[in-house]
Coordinates of C-alpha atoms in Angstrom, one line a residue:
X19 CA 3.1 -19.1 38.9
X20 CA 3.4 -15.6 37.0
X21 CA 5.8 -12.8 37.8
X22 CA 3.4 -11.0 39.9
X23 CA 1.7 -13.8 41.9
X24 CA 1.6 -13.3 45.4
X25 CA 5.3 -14.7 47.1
X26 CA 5.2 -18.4 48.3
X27 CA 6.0 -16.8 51.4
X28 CA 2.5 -17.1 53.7
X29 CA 1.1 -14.7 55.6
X30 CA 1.3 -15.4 59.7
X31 CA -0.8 -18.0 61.1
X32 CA -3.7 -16.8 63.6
X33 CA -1.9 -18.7 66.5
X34 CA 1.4 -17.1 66.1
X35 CA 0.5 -15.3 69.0
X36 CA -0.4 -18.1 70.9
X37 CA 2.7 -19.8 69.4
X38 CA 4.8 -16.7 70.9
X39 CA 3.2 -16.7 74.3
X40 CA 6.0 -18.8 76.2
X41 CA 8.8 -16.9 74.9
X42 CA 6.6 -13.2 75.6
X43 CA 5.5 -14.3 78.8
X44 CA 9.2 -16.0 80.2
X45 CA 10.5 -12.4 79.0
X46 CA 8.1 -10.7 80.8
X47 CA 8.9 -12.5 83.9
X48 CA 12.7 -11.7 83.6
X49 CA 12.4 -8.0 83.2
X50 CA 10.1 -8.1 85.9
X51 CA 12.5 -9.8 87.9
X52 CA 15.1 -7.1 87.0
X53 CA 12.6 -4.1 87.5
X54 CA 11.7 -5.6 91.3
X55 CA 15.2 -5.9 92.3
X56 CA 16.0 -2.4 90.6
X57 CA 13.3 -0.7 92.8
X58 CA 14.4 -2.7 96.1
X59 CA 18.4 -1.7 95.3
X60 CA 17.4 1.7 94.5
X61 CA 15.3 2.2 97.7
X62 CA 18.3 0.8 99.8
X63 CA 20.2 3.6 98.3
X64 CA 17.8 6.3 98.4
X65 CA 17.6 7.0 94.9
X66 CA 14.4 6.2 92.5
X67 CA 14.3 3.5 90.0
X68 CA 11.8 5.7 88.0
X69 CA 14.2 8.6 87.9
X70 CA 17.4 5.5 87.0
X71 CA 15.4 4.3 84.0
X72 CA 13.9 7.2 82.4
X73 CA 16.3 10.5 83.0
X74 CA 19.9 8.8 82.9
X75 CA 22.7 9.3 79.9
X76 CA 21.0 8.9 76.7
X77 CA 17.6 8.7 77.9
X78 CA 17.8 12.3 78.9
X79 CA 18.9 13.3 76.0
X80 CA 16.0 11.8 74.0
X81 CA 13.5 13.6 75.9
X82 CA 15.5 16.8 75.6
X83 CA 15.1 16.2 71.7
X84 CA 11.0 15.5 72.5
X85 CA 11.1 18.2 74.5
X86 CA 13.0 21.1 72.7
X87 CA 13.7 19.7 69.5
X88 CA 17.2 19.5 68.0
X89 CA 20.0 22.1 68.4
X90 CA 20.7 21.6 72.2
X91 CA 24.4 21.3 72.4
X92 CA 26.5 21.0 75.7
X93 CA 30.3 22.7 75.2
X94 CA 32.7 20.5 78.1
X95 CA 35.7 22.5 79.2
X96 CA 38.2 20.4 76.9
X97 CA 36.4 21.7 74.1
X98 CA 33.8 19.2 72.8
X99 CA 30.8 19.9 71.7
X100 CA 28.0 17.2 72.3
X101 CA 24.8 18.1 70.4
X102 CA 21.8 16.2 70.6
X103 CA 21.9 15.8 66.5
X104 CA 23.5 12.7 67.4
X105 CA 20.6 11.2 68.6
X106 CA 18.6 10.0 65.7
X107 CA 14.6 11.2 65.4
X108 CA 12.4 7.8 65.5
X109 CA 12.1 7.5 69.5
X110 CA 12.2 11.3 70.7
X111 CA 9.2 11.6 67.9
X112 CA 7.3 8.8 69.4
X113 CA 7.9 10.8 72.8
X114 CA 6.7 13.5 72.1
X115 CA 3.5 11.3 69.8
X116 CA 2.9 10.1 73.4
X117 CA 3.1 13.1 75.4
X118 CA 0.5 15.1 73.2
X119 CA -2.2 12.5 73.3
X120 CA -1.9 11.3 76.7
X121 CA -0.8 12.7 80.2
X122 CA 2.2 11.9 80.5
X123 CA 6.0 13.7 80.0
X124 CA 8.0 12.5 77.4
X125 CA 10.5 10.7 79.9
X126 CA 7.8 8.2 80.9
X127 CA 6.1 8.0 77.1
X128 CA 9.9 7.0 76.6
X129 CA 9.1 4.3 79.1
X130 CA 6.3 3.5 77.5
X131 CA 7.7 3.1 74.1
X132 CA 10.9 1.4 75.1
X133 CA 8.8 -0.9 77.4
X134 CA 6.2 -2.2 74.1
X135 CA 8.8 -2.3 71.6
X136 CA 11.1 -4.8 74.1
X137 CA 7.8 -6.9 73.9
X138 CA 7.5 -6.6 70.2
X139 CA 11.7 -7.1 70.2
X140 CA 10.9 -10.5 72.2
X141 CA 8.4 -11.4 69.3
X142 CA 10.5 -10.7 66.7
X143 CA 13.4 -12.7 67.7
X144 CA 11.3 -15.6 68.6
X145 CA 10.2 -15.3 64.8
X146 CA 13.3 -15.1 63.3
X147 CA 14.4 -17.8 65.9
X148 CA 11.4 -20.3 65.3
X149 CA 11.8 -19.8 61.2
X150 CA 15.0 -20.7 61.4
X151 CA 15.7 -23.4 64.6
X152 CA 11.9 -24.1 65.4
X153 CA 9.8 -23.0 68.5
X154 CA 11.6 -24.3 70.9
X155 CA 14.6 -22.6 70.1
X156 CA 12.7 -19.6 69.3
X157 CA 11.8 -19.7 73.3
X158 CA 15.2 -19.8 74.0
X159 CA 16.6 -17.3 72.1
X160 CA 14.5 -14.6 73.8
X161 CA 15.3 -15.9 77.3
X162 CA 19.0 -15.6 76.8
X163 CA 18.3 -12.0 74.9
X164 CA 16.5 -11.3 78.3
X165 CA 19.0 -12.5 80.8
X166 CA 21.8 -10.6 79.1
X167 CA 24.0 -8.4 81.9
X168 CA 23.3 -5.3 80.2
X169 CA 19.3 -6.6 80.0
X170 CA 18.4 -4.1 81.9
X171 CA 18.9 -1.6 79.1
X172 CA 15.6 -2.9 77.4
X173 CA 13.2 -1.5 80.3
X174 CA 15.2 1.8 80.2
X175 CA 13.8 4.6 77.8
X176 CA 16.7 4.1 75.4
X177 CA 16.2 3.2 71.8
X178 CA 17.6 -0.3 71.8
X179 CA 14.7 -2.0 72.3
X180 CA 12.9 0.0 69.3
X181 CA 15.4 -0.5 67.6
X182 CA 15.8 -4.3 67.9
X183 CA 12.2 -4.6 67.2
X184 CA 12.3 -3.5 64.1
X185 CA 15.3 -4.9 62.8
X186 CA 14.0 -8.7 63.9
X187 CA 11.2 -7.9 62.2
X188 CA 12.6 -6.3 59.2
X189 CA 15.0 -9.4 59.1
X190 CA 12.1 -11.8 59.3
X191 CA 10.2 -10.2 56.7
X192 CA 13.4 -10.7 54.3
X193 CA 13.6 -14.9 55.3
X194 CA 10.4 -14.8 54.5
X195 CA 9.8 -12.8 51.3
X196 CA 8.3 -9.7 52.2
X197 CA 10.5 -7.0 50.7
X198 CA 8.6 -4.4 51.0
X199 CA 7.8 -5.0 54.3
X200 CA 11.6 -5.5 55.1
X201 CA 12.1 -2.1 53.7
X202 CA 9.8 -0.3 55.4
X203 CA 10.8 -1.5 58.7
X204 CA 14.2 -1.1 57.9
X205 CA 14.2 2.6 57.1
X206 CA 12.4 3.1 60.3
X207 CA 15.2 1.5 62.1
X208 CA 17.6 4.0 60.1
X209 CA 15.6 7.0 62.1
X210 CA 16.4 5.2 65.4
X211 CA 19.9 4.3 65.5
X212 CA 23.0 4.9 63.2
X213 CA 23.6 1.1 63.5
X214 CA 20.6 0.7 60.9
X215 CA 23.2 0.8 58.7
X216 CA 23.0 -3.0 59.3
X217 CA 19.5 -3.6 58.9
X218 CA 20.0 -1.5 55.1
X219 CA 23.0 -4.1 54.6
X220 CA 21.0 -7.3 55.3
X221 CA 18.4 -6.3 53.1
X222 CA 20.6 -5.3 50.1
X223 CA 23.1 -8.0 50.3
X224 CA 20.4 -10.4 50.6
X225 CA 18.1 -9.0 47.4
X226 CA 21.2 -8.2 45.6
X227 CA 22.2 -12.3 45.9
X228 CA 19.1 -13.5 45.2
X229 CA 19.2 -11.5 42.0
X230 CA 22.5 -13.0 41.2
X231 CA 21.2 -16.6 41.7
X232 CA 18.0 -16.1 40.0
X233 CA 18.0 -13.7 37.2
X234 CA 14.2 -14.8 36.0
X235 CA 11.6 -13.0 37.3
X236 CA 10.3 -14.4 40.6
X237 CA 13.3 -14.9 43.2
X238 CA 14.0 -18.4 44.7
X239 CA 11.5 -17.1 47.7
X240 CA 8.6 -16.7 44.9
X241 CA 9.3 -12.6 44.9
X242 CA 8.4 -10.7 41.4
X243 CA 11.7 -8.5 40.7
X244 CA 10.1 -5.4 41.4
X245 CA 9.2 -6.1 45.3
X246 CA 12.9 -6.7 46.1
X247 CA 13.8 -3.7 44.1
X248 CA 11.5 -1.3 46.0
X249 CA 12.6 -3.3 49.4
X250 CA 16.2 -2.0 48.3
X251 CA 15.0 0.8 47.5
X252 CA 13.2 1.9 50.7
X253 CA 15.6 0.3 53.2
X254 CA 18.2 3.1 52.9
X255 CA 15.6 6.1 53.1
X256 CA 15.7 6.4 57.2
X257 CA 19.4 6.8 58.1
X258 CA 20.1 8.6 54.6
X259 CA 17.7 11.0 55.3
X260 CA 18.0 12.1 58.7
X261 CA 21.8 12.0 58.0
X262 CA 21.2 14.1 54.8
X263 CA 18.8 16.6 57.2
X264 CA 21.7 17.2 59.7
X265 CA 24.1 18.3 56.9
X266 CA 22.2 20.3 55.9
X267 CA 21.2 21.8 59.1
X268 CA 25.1 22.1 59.8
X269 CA 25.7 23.9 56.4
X270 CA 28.8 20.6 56.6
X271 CA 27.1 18.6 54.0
X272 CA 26.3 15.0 53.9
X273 CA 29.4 14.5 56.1
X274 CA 28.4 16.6 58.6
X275 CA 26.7 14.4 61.1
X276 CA 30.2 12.4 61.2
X277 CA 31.5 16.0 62.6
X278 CA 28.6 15.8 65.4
X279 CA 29.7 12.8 66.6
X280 CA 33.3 13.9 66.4
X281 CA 32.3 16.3 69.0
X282 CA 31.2 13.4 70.9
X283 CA 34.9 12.2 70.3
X284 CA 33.2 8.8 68.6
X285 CA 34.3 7.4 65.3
X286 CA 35.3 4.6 63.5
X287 CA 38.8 3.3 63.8
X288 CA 38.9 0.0 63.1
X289 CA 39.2 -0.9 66.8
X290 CA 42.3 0.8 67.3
X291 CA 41.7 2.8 69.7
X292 CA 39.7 -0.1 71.5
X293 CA 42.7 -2.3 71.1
X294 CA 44.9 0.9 72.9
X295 CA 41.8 1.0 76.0
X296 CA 42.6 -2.8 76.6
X297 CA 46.1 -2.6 76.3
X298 CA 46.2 0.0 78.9
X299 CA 44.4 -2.1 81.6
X300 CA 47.4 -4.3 82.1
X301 CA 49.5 -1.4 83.7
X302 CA 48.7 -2.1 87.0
X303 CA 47.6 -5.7 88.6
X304 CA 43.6 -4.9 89.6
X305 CA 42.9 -2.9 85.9
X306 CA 44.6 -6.4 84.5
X307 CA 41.7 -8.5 85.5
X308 CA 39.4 -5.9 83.9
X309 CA 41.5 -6.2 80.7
X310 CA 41.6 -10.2 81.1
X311 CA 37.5 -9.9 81.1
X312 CA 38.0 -7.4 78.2
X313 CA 40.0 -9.7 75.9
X314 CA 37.7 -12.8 76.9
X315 CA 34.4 -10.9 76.5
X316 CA 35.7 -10.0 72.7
X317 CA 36.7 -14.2 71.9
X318 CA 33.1 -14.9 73.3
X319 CA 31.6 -12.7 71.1
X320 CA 33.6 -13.5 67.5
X321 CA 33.6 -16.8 68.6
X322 CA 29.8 -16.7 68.7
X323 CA 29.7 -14.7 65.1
X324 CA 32.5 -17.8 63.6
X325 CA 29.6 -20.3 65.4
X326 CA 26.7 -18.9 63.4
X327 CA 28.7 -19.1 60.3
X328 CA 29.0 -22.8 60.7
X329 CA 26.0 -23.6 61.8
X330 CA 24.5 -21.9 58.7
X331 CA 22.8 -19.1 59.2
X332 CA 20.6 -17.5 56.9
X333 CA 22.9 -14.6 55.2
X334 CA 20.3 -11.8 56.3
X335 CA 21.4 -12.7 59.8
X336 CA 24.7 -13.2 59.3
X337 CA 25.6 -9.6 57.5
X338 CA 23.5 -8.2 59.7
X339 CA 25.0 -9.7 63.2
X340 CA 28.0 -8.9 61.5
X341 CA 27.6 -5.1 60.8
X342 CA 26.5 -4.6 64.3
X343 CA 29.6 -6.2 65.9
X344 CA 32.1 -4.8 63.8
X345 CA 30.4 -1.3 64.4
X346 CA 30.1 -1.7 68.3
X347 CA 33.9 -2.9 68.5
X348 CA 35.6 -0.5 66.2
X349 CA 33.7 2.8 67.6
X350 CA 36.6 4.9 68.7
X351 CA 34.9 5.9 72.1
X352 CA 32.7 4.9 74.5
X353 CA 34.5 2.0 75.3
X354 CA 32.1 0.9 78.6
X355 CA 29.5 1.4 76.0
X356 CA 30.1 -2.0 74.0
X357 CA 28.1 -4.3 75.6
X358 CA 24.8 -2.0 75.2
X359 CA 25.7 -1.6 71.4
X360 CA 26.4 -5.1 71.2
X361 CA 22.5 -5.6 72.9
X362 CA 20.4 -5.2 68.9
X363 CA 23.0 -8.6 67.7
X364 CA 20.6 -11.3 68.8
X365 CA 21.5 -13.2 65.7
X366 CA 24.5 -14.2 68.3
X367 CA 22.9 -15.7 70.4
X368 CA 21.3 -18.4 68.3
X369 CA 24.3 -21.0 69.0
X370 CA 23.0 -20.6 72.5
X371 CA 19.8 -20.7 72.1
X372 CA 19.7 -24.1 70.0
X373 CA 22.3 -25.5 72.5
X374 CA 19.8 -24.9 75.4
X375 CA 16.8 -25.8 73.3
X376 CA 18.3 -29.6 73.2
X377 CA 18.7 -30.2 77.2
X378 CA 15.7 -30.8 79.0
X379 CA 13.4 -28.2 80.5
X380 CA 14.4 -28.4 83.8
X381 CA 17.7 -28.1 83.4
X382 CA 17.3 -25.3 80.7
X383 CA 15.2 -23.9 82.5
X384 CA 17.7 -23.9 86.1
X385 CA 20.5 -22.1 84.0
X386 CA 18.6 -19.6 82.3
X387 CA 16.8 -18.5 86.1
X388 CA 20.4 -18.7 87.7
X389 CA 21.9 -16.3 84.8
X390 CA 18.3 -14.1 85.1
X391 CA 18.8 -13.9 89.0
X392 CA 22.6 -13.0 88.3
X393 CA 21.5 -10.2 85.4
X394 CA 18.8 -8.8 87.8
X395 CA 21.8 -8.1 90.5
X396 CA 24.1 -6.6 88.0
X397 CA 21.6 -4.6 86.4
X398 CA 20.8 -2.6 89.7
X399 CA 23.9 -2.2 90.7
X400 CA 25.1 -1.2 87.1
X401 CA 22.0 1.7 87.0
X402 CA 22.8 3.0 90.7
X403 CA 26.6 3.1 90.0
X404 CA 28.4 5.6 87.8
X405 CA 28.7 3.0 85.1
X406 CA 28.9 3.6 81.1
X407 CA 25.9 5.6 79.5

């Protein structure tokens, strides 16, 4: 093979579809389960289920960005200044793509979006899933992605499910050789959320160590130097960008869109101020219980990351999982907020997945309807409450 064969790395099989089709289709069914006992909780409480997942918290302000483009600001008595800067381009662009070439608003082109990329999220992770475990774990890991609590998010016109779309994918195209690819998908991900930070770090720690373990030209996955290098090169392009842009637009710099999201009061402190949320739960008996869930939520979820280590994850997966948790738990605000920023690290949720890939279907398939029926209940009453945005 010479330097600039093509990467051993094959391109997708004609069935992968059809090899996909379990996993799309039980994902389907869950979210529809969700969206059915949304609209009947909602209509029990006089409120719509439309209005719930397209004009609520951050899905608002996304369409105001579609809508009016960026420099909306809203001043709060204490204060703060929350500015829509903080919201990064990808999905209010594709809003407003949508609303110009079809007749619909931007909140329900949002909709739209958010509801095709959860598909193409479901794909993705079965990919990464079935490269790594096989297909039957590959089926698994989107059902437990799908019965999540905060699941419901995914059929809301937030950017979490674009976002996880194209970091599974961008992920994929890394374990299986196609820098470029990887790189393209993950600077689109760095123009959707600020977390693509981690999709940039999967792709240049892996590239960087497969440079260190092979320093001839083809890579151990068959790719000539020069694919990586662009890879690493376009990965970053996204977030630096748009980050670059609102500096500029602030006259602050390229430090100036960490000033935005000061307004917001949201940081990162290591988890300090995290750590001080919890510890102020166990001041009174009933707020205890919430802080007991608090404390167990966070074991679950490095226990999980210590799992996939052990089990021996690819790295891509691992830094990335990684980046995302220590990001969602160390933000300095927005504390209700974790478990929806916690929603893009399905590399987590492997361990499960392989562990329910090795009972039998029925019995699989029991726990994973009970936990959907469960997620369906608490995503309606989540959405009609006052809950976290």
């Amino acid at each position: 093979m010479t330097d600039l064969e093509t990467p051993v790395a094959k391109p997708p099989r004609a069935g992968a579809l059809r090899r996909a089709a379990p996993a799309l289709l039980g994902y389907a069914g869950v979210r529809a389960l969700g969206l059915v006992v949304l609209a009947a909780w909602s209509a029990a409480n006089g409120k719509s289920a439309h209005t719930l997942l397209t004009a609520r918290w951050d899905a608002l302000w996304y369409t105001r960005v579609a809508d009016l483009g960026y420099g909306w600001e809203v001043r709060l008595p204490n204060g703060d200044v929350h500015s829509n800067l903080a919201f990064f381009p990808l999905l209010p662009w594709l809003e407003r793509l949508g609303s110009a070439l079809t007749p619909l608003s931007s909140a329900d082109a949002g909709l739209l979006v958010s509801t095709a990329a959860s598909l193409a999220a479901a794909w993705g992770i079965f990919a990464v899933a079935e490269h790594v475990y096989g297909r039957r774990a590959g089926v698994c890991a989107v059902l437990v992605w799908a019965v999540l609590p905060i699941g419901v998010v995914q059929s809301m016109a937030y950017s979490e499910s674009l976002f996880t779309a194209l970091a599974a994918w961008s992920l994929y195209a890394v374990l299986t050789g196609r820098w470029i690819t990887a790189g393209l998908l993950a600077a689109l991900a760095g123009l959707t959320r600020p977390v693509g930070v981690a999709v940039v770090a999967a792709v240049w720690v892996t590239a960087v160590m497969s440079f260190v373990r092979d320093r001839s030209a083809p890579g151990p996955d068959g790719a000539p130097r020069w694919r990586r290098a662009l890879g690493m090169l376009l990965a970053p392009l996204g977030a630096a960008g748009y980050v670059l842009w609102v500096g500029r637009r602030t006259g602050k710099g390229p430090l100036g869109y960490l000033d935005v999201q000061a307004g917001w009061r949201n940081g990162f402190d290591g988890g300090y101020a995290f750590a001080r949320f919890v510890a102020d739960k166990f001041t009174s008996f009933p707020s205890a219980l919430a802080g007991v869930g608090l404390i167990v939520g966070v074991a679950l979820v490095v226990w999980l990351y210590v799992t996939c280590v052990r089990q021996g994850q690819p790295l891509p997966l691992l830094v990335y999982s990684g980046v995302v948790t220590a990001l969602a738990l160390c933000a300095s605000s927005y504390f209700g907020s974790k478990p929806r920023l916690l929603l893009p690290a399905f590399p987590l949720l492997l361990p499960l997945a392989l562990a329910l890939s090795r009972l039998r279907t029925p019995r699989s398939a029991a726990i994973l309807g009970g936990v959907a029926a469960a997620s369906a209940v608490y995503g309606a009453f989540w959405l009609n409450g006052s809950g976290p945005p």
